[in-house]
PDB file of C-alpha atoms in Angstrom:
ATOM      1  CA  MET A   1      24.474 -51.188 -12.595  1.00  0.00           C
ATOM      2  CA  ASN A   2      26.828 -50.296 -15.251  1.00  0.00           C
ATOM      3  CA  GLN A   3      29.640 -48.219 -13.857  1.00  0.00           C
ATOM      4  CA  PHE A   4      30.198 -46.642 -17.271  1.00  0.00           C
ATOM      5  CA  PRO A   5      26.962 -46.501 -19.013  1.00  0.00           C
ATOM      6  CA  LEU A   6      28.285 -44.608 -21.939  1.00  0.00           C
ATOM      7  CA  LEU A   7      31.293 -46.705 -22.492  1.00  0.00           C
ATOM      8  CA  GLY A   8      31.702 -47.750 -26.126  1.00  0.00           C
ATOM      9  CA  LYS A   9      29.024 -45.492 -27.561  1.00  0.00           C
ATOM     10  CA  THR A  10      29.558 -43.743 -30.740  1.00  0.00           C
ATOM     11  CA  PHE A  11      28.983 -40.130 -31.032  1.00  0.00           C
ATOM     12  CA  VAL A  12      28.789 -37.786 -34.296  1.00  0.00           C
ATOM     13  CA  VAL A  13      29.190 -34.257 -33.885  1.00  0.00           C
ATOM     14  CA  PHE A  14      28.280 -31.636 -36.790  1.00  0.00           C
ATOM     15  CA  PHE A  15      29.872 -28.316 -36.641  1.00  0.00           C
ATOM     16  CA  ASN A  16      30.589 -25.216 -38.887  1.00  0.00           C
ATOM     17  CA  LYS A  17      34.070 -25.364 -40.429  1.00  0.00           C
ATOM     18  CA  GLU A  18      33.974 -21.734 -41.096  1.00  0.00           C
ATOM     19  CA  ARG A  19      33.717 -21.049 -37.306  1.00  0.00           C
ATOM     20  CA  VAL A  20      36.630 -23.273 -36.435  1.00  0.00           C
ATOM     21  CA  SER A  21      38.543 -21.265 -39.120  1.00  0.00           C
ATOM     22  CA  GLU A  22      37.551 -17.905 -37.616  1.00  0.00           C
ATOM     23  CA  LEU A  23      38.816 -19.214 -34.113  1.00  0.00           C
ATOM     24  CA  LEU A  24      42.187 -20.204 -35.585  1.00  0.00           C
ATOM     25  CA  ARG A  25      42.451 -16.921 -37.098  1.00  0.00           C
ATOM     26  CA  SER A  26      41.662 -14.982 -33.968  1.00  0.00           C
ATOM     27  CA  ASN A  27      42.899 -14.789 -30.390  1.00  0.00           C
ATOM     28  CA  LYS A  28      39.548 -16.058 -28.974  1.00  0.00           C
ATOM     29  CA  CYS A  29      40.757 -19.654 -28.124  1.00  0.00           C
ATOM     30  CA  TYR A  30      43.363 -21.037 -25.802  1.00  0.00           C
ATOM     31  CA  LYS A  31      46.406 -22.199 -27.105  1.00  0.00           C
ATOM     32  CA  GLY A  32      45.789 -25.589 -25.960  1.00  0.00           C
ATOM     33  CA  GLU A  33      42.894 -25.890 -28.075  1.00  0.00           C
ATOM     34  CA  ILE A  34      44.634 -25.147 -31.417  1.00  0.00           C
ATOM     35  CA  PRO A  35      45.667 -28.613 -32.136  1.00  0.00           C
ATOM     36  CA  PHE A  36      42.268 -30.154 -31.943  1.00  0.00           C
ATOM     37  CA  LEU A  37      40.640 -27.205 -34.048  1.00  0.00           C
ATOM     38  CA  LYS A  38      43.326 -27.778 -36.613  1.00  0.00           C
ATOM     39  CA  GLU A  39      42.329 -31.614 -36.405  1.00  0.00           C
ATOM     40  CA  LEU A  40      38.717 -30.371 -37.029  1.00  0.00           C
ATOM     41  CA  MET A  41      39.580 -28.480 -40.207  1.00  0.00           C
ATOM     42  CA  GLU A  42      40.839 -31.868 -41.810  1.00  0.00           C
ATOM     43  CA  THR A  43      37.289 -33.203 -41.442  1.00  0.00           C
ATOM     44  CA  GLU A  44      34.114 -32.378 -43.569  1.00  0.00           C
ATOM     45  CA  GLY A  45      32.280 -30.686 -40.709  1.00  0.00           C
ATOM     46  CA  LYS A  46      31.556 -34.079 -39.092  1.00  0.00           C
ATOM     47  CA  TYR A  47      33.581 -35.500 -36.164  1.00  0.00           C
ATOM     48  CA  GLU A  48      32.972 -39.016 -34.976  1.00  0.00           C
ATOM     49  CA  TYR A  49      34.395 -40.827 -32.016  1.00  0.00           C
ATOM     50  CA  LYS A  50      33.809 -43.390 -29.615  1.00  0.00           C
ATOM     51  CA  LEU A  51      33.991 -43.165 -25.693  1.00  0.00           C
ATOM     52  CA  GLU A  52      36.831 -45.115 -24.325  1.00  0.00           C
ATOM     53  CA  GLN A  53      37.380 -46.371 -20.784  1.00  0.00           C
ATOM     54  CA  PRO A  54      37.691 -43.621 -18.499  1.00  0.00           C
ATOM     55  CA  GLU A  55      41.099 -42.998 -16.688  1.00  0.00           C
ATOM     56  CA  PHE A  56      41.065 -43.624 -12.953  1.00  0.00           C
ATOM     57  CA  THR A  57      40.870 -39.834 -12.555  1.00  0.00           C
ATOM     58  CA  GLY A  58      37.123 -39.771 -13.862  1.00  0.00           C
ATOM     59  CA  ARG A  59      36.399 -38.552 -17.506  1.00  0.00           C
ATOM     60  CA  TYR A  60      36.170 -40.750 -20.545  1.00  0.00           C
ATOM     61  CA  LYS A  61      38.893 -40.937 -22.908  1.00  0.00           C
ATOM     62  CA  ASN A  62      38.562 -39.531 -26.463  1.00  0.00           C
ATOM     63  CA  ALA A  63      35.819 -37.046 -25.665  1.00  0.00           C
ATOM     64  CA  LYS A  64      37.829 -34.236 -27.123  1.00  0.00           C
ATOM     65  CA  PHE A  65      34.942 -31.668 -27.545  1.00  0.00           C
ATOM     66  CA  MET A  66      34.520 -31.797 -23.610  1.00  0.00           C
ATOM     67  CA  THR A  67      38.224 -30.480 -23.439  1.00  0.00           C
ATOM     68  CA  LEU A  68      37.422 -27.259 -25.169  1.00  0.00           C
ATOM     69  CA  SER A  69      36.568 -24.331 -23.089  1.00  0.00           C
ATOM     70  CA  ARG A  70      32.870 -23.619 -22.834  1.00  0.00           C
ATOM     71  CA  GLN A  71      33.122 -20.337 -24.914  1.00  0.00           C
ATOM     72  CA  THR A  72      34.761 -22.185 -27.734  1.00  0.00           C
ATOM     73  CA  ARG A  73      32.451 -25.207 -27.527  1.00  0.00           C
ATOM     74  CA  GLN A  74      29.451 -22.978 -27.631  1.00  0.00           C
ATOM     75  CA  TYR A  75      30.729 -20.992 -30.536  1.00  0.00           C
ATOM     76  CA  LEU A  76      31.077 -24.021 -32.615  1.00  0.00           C
ATOM     77  CA  LEU A  77      27.965 -25.730 -31.729  1.00  0.00           C
ATOM     78  CA  GLN A  78      25.500 -23.273 -30.561  1.00  0.00           C
ATOM     79  CA  ASP A  79      23.054 -23.792 -33.356  1.00  0.00           C
ATOM     80  CA  GLU A  80      22.960 -27.506 -33.232  1.00  0.00           C
ATOM     81  CA  TYR A  81      23.346 -28.672 -29.426  1.00  0.00           C
ATOM     82  CA  ILE A  82      22.613 -27.906 -25.768  1.00  0.00           C
ATOM     83  CA  ASP A  83      25.400 -27.392 -23.608  1.00  0.00           C
ATOM     84  CA  VAL A  84      24.656 -29.015 -20.175  1.00  0.00           C
ATOM     85  CA  ASP A  85      26.219 -26.872 -17.523  1.00  0.00           C
ATOM     86  CA  ILE A  86      26.048 -26.956 -13.772  1.00  0.00           C
ATOM     87  CA  VAL A  87      26.433 -23.767 -12.169  1.00  0.00           C
ATOM     88  CA  ALA A  88      29.612 -23.490 -10.071  1.00  0.00           C
ATOM     89  CA  SER A  89      29.911 -27.279 -10.957  1.00  0.00           C
ATOM     90  CA  GLN A  90      32.959 -27.960  -8.810  1.00  0.00           C
ATOM     91  CA  PRO A  91      32.194 -25.904  -5.687  1.00  0.00           C
ATOM     92  CA  ASN A  92      28.748 -27.311  -5.581  1.00  0.00           C
ATOM     93  CA  ILE A  93      29.730 -31.073  -6.229  1.00  0.00           C
ATOM     94  CA  MET A  94      32.569 -30.640  -3.547  1.00  0.00           C
ATOM     95  CA  LEU A  95      30.169 -29.144  -1.069  1.00  0.00           C
ATOM     96  CA  SER A  96      27.779 -32.012  -1.582  1.00  0.00           C
ATOM     97  CA  PHE A  97      30.528 -34.531  -1.060  1.00  0.00           C
ATOM     98  CA  PHE A  98      32.025 -32.912   2.089  1.00  0.00           C
ATOM     99  CA  LYS A  99      28.455 -32.605   3.659  1.00  0.00           C
ATOM    100  CA  SER A 100      27.687 -36.273   2.864  1.00  0.00           C
ATOM    101  CA  HIS A 101      30.641 -37.118   4.891  1.00  0.00           C
ATOM    102  CA  ASN A 102      29.846 -34.713   7.893  1.00  0.00           C
ATOM    103  CA  MET A 103      32.709 -32.399   7.181  1.00  0.00           C
ATOM    104  CA  ASP A 104      32.418 -28.600   8.241  1.00  0.00           C
ATOM    105  CA  CYS A 105      32.624 -26.345   5.225  1.00  0.00           C
ATOM    106  CA  PRO A 106      30.889 -23.168   6.376  1.00  0.00           C
ATOM    107  CA  LYS A 107      33.104 -20.921   3.903  1.00  0.00           C
ATOM    108  CA  LEU A 108      32.407 -23.090   0.873  1.00  0.00           C
ATOM    109  CA  LYS A 109      28.784 -23.142   1.855  1.00  0.00           C
ATOM    110  CA  LYS A 110      28.575 -19.407   1.862  1.00  0.00           C
ATOM    111  CA  TYR A 111      30.237 -19.082  -1.453  1.00  0.00           C
ATOM    112  CA  CYS A 112      28.014 -21.755  -2.883  1.00  0.00           C
ATOM    113  CA  GLU A 113      24.631 -20.005  -1.552  1.00  0.00           C
ATOM    114  CA  ASN A 114      25.927 -16.407  -2.504  1.00  0.00           C
ATOM    115  CA  ARG A 115      28.079 -17.117  -5.590  1.00  0.00           C
ATOM    116  CA  ASP A 116      27.197 -13.704  -7.371  1.00  0.00           C
ATOM    117  CA  LYS A 117      27.977 -11.850  -4.110  1.00  0.00           C
ATOM    118  CA  TYR A 118      31.356 -13.368  -3.626  1.00  0.00           C
ATOM    119  CA  ILE A 119      32.245 -12.838  -7.215  1.00  0.00           C
ATOM    120  CA  GLN A 120      31.389  -9.137  -7.196  1.00  0.00           C
ATOM    121  CA  LYS A 121      33.264  -9.022  -3.793  1.00  0.00           C
ATOM    122  CA  VAL A 122      36.475 -10.311  -5.771  1.00  0.00           C
ATOM    123  CA  ILE A 123      35.785  -7.751  -8.638  1.00  0.00           C
ATOM    124  CA  ASP A 124      35.495  -4.739  -6.270  1.00  0.00           C
ATOM    125  CA  GLY A 125      37.872  -5.623  -3.502  1.00  0.00           C
ATOM    126  CA  PHE A 126      40.668  -6.509  -5.963  1.00  0.00           C
ATOM    127  CA  GLU A 127      39.850  -3.585  -8.302  1.00  0.00           C
ATOM    128  CA  LEU A 128      39.679  -5.966 -11.427  1.00  0.00           C
ATOM    129  CA  LYS A 129      39.579  -4.600 -14.895  1.00  0.00           C
ATOM    130  CA  ASP A 130      38.884  -6.271 -18.062  1.00  0.00           C
ATOM    131  CA  SER A 131      42.242  -7.007 -19.808  1.00  0.00           C
ATOM    132  CA  ILE A 132      44.126  -9.347 -22.207  1.00  0.00           C
ATOM    133  CA  VAL A 133      46.445 -11.706 -20.278  1.00  0.00           C
ATOM    134  CA  GLU A 134      48.570 -14.353 -21.985  1.00  0.00           C
ATOM    135  CA  GLU A 135      46.895 -13.592 -25.401  1.00  0.00           C
ATOM    136  CA  LYS A 136      43.341 -14.223 -24.054  1.00  0.00           C
ATOM    137  CA  GLU A 137      40.658 -11.839 -23.217  1.00  0.00           C
ATOM    138  CA  TYR A 138      39.482 -11.802 -19.610  1.00  0.00           C
ATOM    139  CA  THR A 139      36.460 -10.013 -18.183  1.00  0.00           C
ATOM    140  CA  THR A 140      36.467  -8.974 -14.555  1.00  0.00           C
ATOM    141  CA  LYS A 141      34.139 -11.884 -14.010  1.00  0.00           C
ATOM    142  CA  ASP A 142      36.364 -14.411 -15.582  1.00  0.00           C
ATOM    143  CA  LYS A 143      39.099 -13.289 -13.475  1.00  0.00           C
ATOM    144  CA  ALA A 144      37.053 -13.496 -10.276  1.00  0.00           C
ATOM    145  CA  LYS A 145      35.931 -17.138 -11.253  1.00  0.00           C
ATOM    146  CA  GLU A 146      39.459 -18.199 -11.969  1.00  0.00           C
ATOM    147  CA  LEU A 147      40.432 -17.254  -8.413  1.00  0.00           C
ATOM    148  CA  PHE A 148      37.677 -19.639  -6.953  1.00  0.00           C
ATOM    149  CA  THR A 149      38.747 -22.328  -9.411  1.00  0.00           C
ATOM    150  CA  SER A 150      42.245 -21.872  -8.291  1.00  0.00           C
ATOM    151  CA  ILE A 151      41.245 -22.145  -4.675  1.00  0.00           C
ATOM    152  CA  MET A 152      39.267 -25.291  -5.425  1.00  0.00           C
ATOM    153  CA  ASN A 153      42.564 -26.974  -6.704  1.00  0.00           C
ATOM    154  CA  LEU A 154      44.608 -25.548  -3.793  1.00  0.00           C
ATOM    155  CA  GLY A 155      46.444 -23.066  -6.083  1.00  0.00           C
ATOM    156  CA  LYS A 156      48.024 -19.935  -4.436  1.00  0.00           C
ATOM    157  CA  ILE A 157      46.190 -16.718  -4.232  1.00  0.00           C
ATOM    158  CA  GLU A 158      49.552 -15.158  -4.863  1.00  0.00           C
ATOM    159  CA  ASN A 159      49.888 -16.937  -8.205  1.00  0.00           C
ATOM    160  CA  TRP A 160      46.468 -15.743  -9.422  1.00  0.00           C
ATOM    161  CA  ALA A 161      47.327 -12.224  -8.121  1.00  0.00           C
ATOM    162  CA  LYS A 162      50.497 -12.262 -10.252  1.00  0.00           C
ATOM    163  CA  LYS A 163      48.765 -13.537 -13.376  1.00  0.00           C
ATOM    164  CA  PHE A 164      46.352 -10.623 -13.353  1.00  0.00           C
ATOM    165  CA  ASP A 165      48.744  -7.970 -11.856  1.00  0.00           C
ATOM    166  CA  VAL A 166      46.743  -7.609  -8.545  1.00  0.00           C
ATOM    167  CA  ASP A 167      48.352  -5.862  -5.761  1.00  0.00           C
ATOM    168  CA  LEU A 168      47.605  -8.002  -2.431  1.00  0.00           C
ATOM    169  CA  ASP A 169      49.162  -5.461  -0.335  1.00  0.00           C
ATOM    170  CA  ASN A 170      46.089  -3.145  -0.524  1.00  0.00           C
ATOM    171  CA  CYS A 171      43.368  -5.904  -0.381  1.00  0.00           C
ATOM    172  CA  GLU A 172      41.606  -7.725   2.131  1.00  0.00           C
ATOM    173  CA  TYR A 173      41.481 -11.358   1.252  1.00  0.00           C
ATOM    174  CA  GLN A 174      41.246 -13.359   4.612  1.00  0.00           C
ATOM    175  CA  TYR A 175      38.093 -15.063   3.609  1.00  0.00           C
ATOM    176  CA  PHE A 176      39.867 -16.444   0.510  1.00  0.00           C
ATOM    177  CA  LYS A 177      42.830 -17.765   2.431  1.00  0.00           C
ATOM    178  CA  ASP A 178      40.307 -19.317   5.236  1.00  0.00           C
ATOM    179  CA  LEU A 179      38.552 -20.850   2.130  1.00  0.00           C
ATOM    180  CA  ARG A 180      41.492 -22.395   0.815  1.00  0.00           C
ATOM    181  CA  ASP A 181      42.500 -23.802   4.379  1.00  0.00           C
ATOM    182  CA  GLU A 182      38.969 -25.264   4.653  1.00  0.00           C
ATOM    183  CA  ILE A 183      39.151 -26.988   1.369  1.00  0.00           C
ATOM    184  CA  ASN A 184      42.704 -28.300   1.958  1.00  0.00           C
ATOM    185  CA  ASN A 185      41.704 -29.725   5.489  1.00  0.00           C
ATOM    186  CA  ASN A 186      38.505 -31.459   3.941  1.00  0.00           C
ATOM    187  CA  LEU A 187      40.399 -33.008   0.973  1.00  0.00           C
ATOM    188  CA  TRP A 188      42.931 -34.557   3.492  1.00  0.00           C
ATOM    189  CA  ALA A 189      40.078 -35.918   5.462  1.00  0.00           C
ATOM    190  CA  SER A 190      38.625 -37.337   2.087  1.00  0.00           C
ATOM    191  CA  THR A 191      41.767 -39.299   1.256  1.00  0.00           C
ATOM    192  CA  PRO A 192      40.737 -42.325   3.466  1.00  0.00           C
ATOM    193  CA  ILE A 193      37.373 -42.234   2.009  1.00  0.00           C
ATOM    194  CA  GLU A 194      38.629 -42.278  -1.476  1.00  0.00           C
ATOM    195  CA  LYS A 195      41.887 -44.081  -0.633  1.00  0.00           C
ATOM    196  CA  GLU A 196      42.228 -45.946  -4.005  1.00  0.00           C
ATOM    197  CA  LEU A 197      41.927 -43.013  -5.945  1.00  0.00           C
ATOM    198  CA  PHE A 198      44.396 -40.921  -3.883  1.00  0.00           C
ATOM    199  CA  GLU A 199      47.021 -43.734  -3.963  1.00  0.00           C
ATOM    200  CA  TYR A 200      46.662 -43.645  -7.797  1.00  0.00           C
ATOM    201  CA  ILE A 201      47.152 -39.834  -7.746  1.00  0.00           C
ATOM    202  CA  LYS A 202      50.281 -40.168  -5.488  1.00  0.00           C
ATOM    203  CA  SER A 203      51.755 -42.509  -7.978  1.00  0.00           C
ATOM    204  CA  GLN A 204      51.165 -40.143 -10.871  1.00  0.00           C
ATOM    205  CA  ASN A 205      51.819 -36.785  -9.174  1.00  0.00           C
ATOM    206  CA  LYS A 206      54.310 -36.904  -6.231  1.00  0.00           C
ATOM    207  CA  GLU A 207      54.817 -32.998  -6.149  1.00  0.00           C
ATOM    208  CA  ARG A 208      51.198 -31.857  -5.614  1.00  0.00           C
ATOM    209  CA  PRO A 209      49.038 -35.050  -5.054  1.00  0.00           C
ATOM    210  CA  LEU A 210      46.371 -33.382  -3.037  1.00  0.00           C
ATOM    211  CA  ALA A 211      45.582 -30.584  -5.651  1.00  0.00           C
ATOM    212  CA  SER A 212      45.404 -33.300  -8.435  1.00  0.00           C
ATOM    213  CA  PHE A 213      43.191 -35.417  -6.025  1.00  0.00           C
ATOM    214  CA  SER A 214      40.771 -32.380  -5.691  1.00  0.00           C
ATOM    215  CA  SER A 215      40.375 -32.250  -9.484  1.00  0.00           C
ATOM    216  CA  ALA A 216      40.016 -36.044 -10.127  1.00  0.00           C
ATOM    217  CA  LEU A 217      37.514 -36.378  -7.168  1.00  0.00           C
ATOM    218  CA  TYR A 218      35.316 -33.629  -8.734  1.00  0.00           C
ATOM    219  CA  GLN A 219      35.683 -35.012 -12.188  1.00  0.00           C
ATOM    220  CA  GLN A 220      34.461 -38.481 -11.245  1.00  0.00           C
ATOM    221  CA  TYR A 221      31.434 -37.181  -9.490  1.00  0.00           C
ATOM    222  CA  GLU A 222      30.655 -34.605 -12.199  1.00  0.00           C
ATOM    223  CA  ARG A 223      30.932 -37.591 -14.839  1.00  0.00           C
ATOM    224  CA  LYS A 224      28.362 -39.527 -12.691  1.00  0.00           C
ATOM    225  CA  ILE A 225      25.810 -36.730 -12.558  1.00  0.00           C
ATOM    226  CA  LEU A 226      26.061 -36.141 -16.170  1.00  0.00           C
ATOM    227  CA  GLU A 227      25.638 -39.837 -16.889  1.00  0.00           C
ATOM    228  CA  MET A 228      22.411 -39.743 -14.921  1.00  0.00           C
ATOM    229  CA  VAL A 229      21.140 -36.879 -16.960  1.00  0.00           C
ATOM    230  CA  LEU A 230      22.012 -38.936 -20.198  1.00  0.00           C
ATOM    231  CA  LYS A 231      20.861 -42.404 -18.972  1.00  0.00           C
ATOM    232  CA  ASP A 232      17.729 -42.207 -21.048  1.00  0.00           C
ATOM    233  CA  ASP A 233      19.536 -41.123 -24.251  1.00  0.00           C
ATOM    234  CA  LYS A 234      18.176 -42.633 -27.378  1.00  0.00           C
TER     235      LYS A 234
END
């Protein structure tokens, strides 16, 4: 079986340059996206690229459109392409991985099975409001989802609260601390299973190797799932 079935394939993406220009004039894209958007403005509305060998951490190199946020990508390509999305991708993929290795993950399982309930719990419990943060518009749902993304990658709840000006002193958040501890414990238990990946991550990131390992492990399995979807690509 080919480990990287899309390796070496050439892709051509057609897009509307006027929409790229609109994004660059607005505050509706992330700062990190601006260099690539400027690169697109130098083309004739067509971007061609060939997928290169994935880094050890999981994703193919050179797939720049996939580095754009979902909102930006959909705005640029919504009339021409279907954006394949896995609902609660990282939590569900990691839940499947943990369960396949007989690890206990009741907190994560509850979130995956009742995602909307827990997102609303964050919105109500932390009294979130729509706002602009770091020049980016955030809805209450965006903020709630970012908390779970942060927890999945072992981010501190306090850092999330600081970013969105949330007063934790008046909030009950024991479930979220327990969820983070559960993920942390299961990730440590996963390091012998994916020893080669973890050793590579440690050599690249000595300060927060487990957090980087969480992201890399998820990306590897996400890529494999998407390749299964695309295996009959004509």
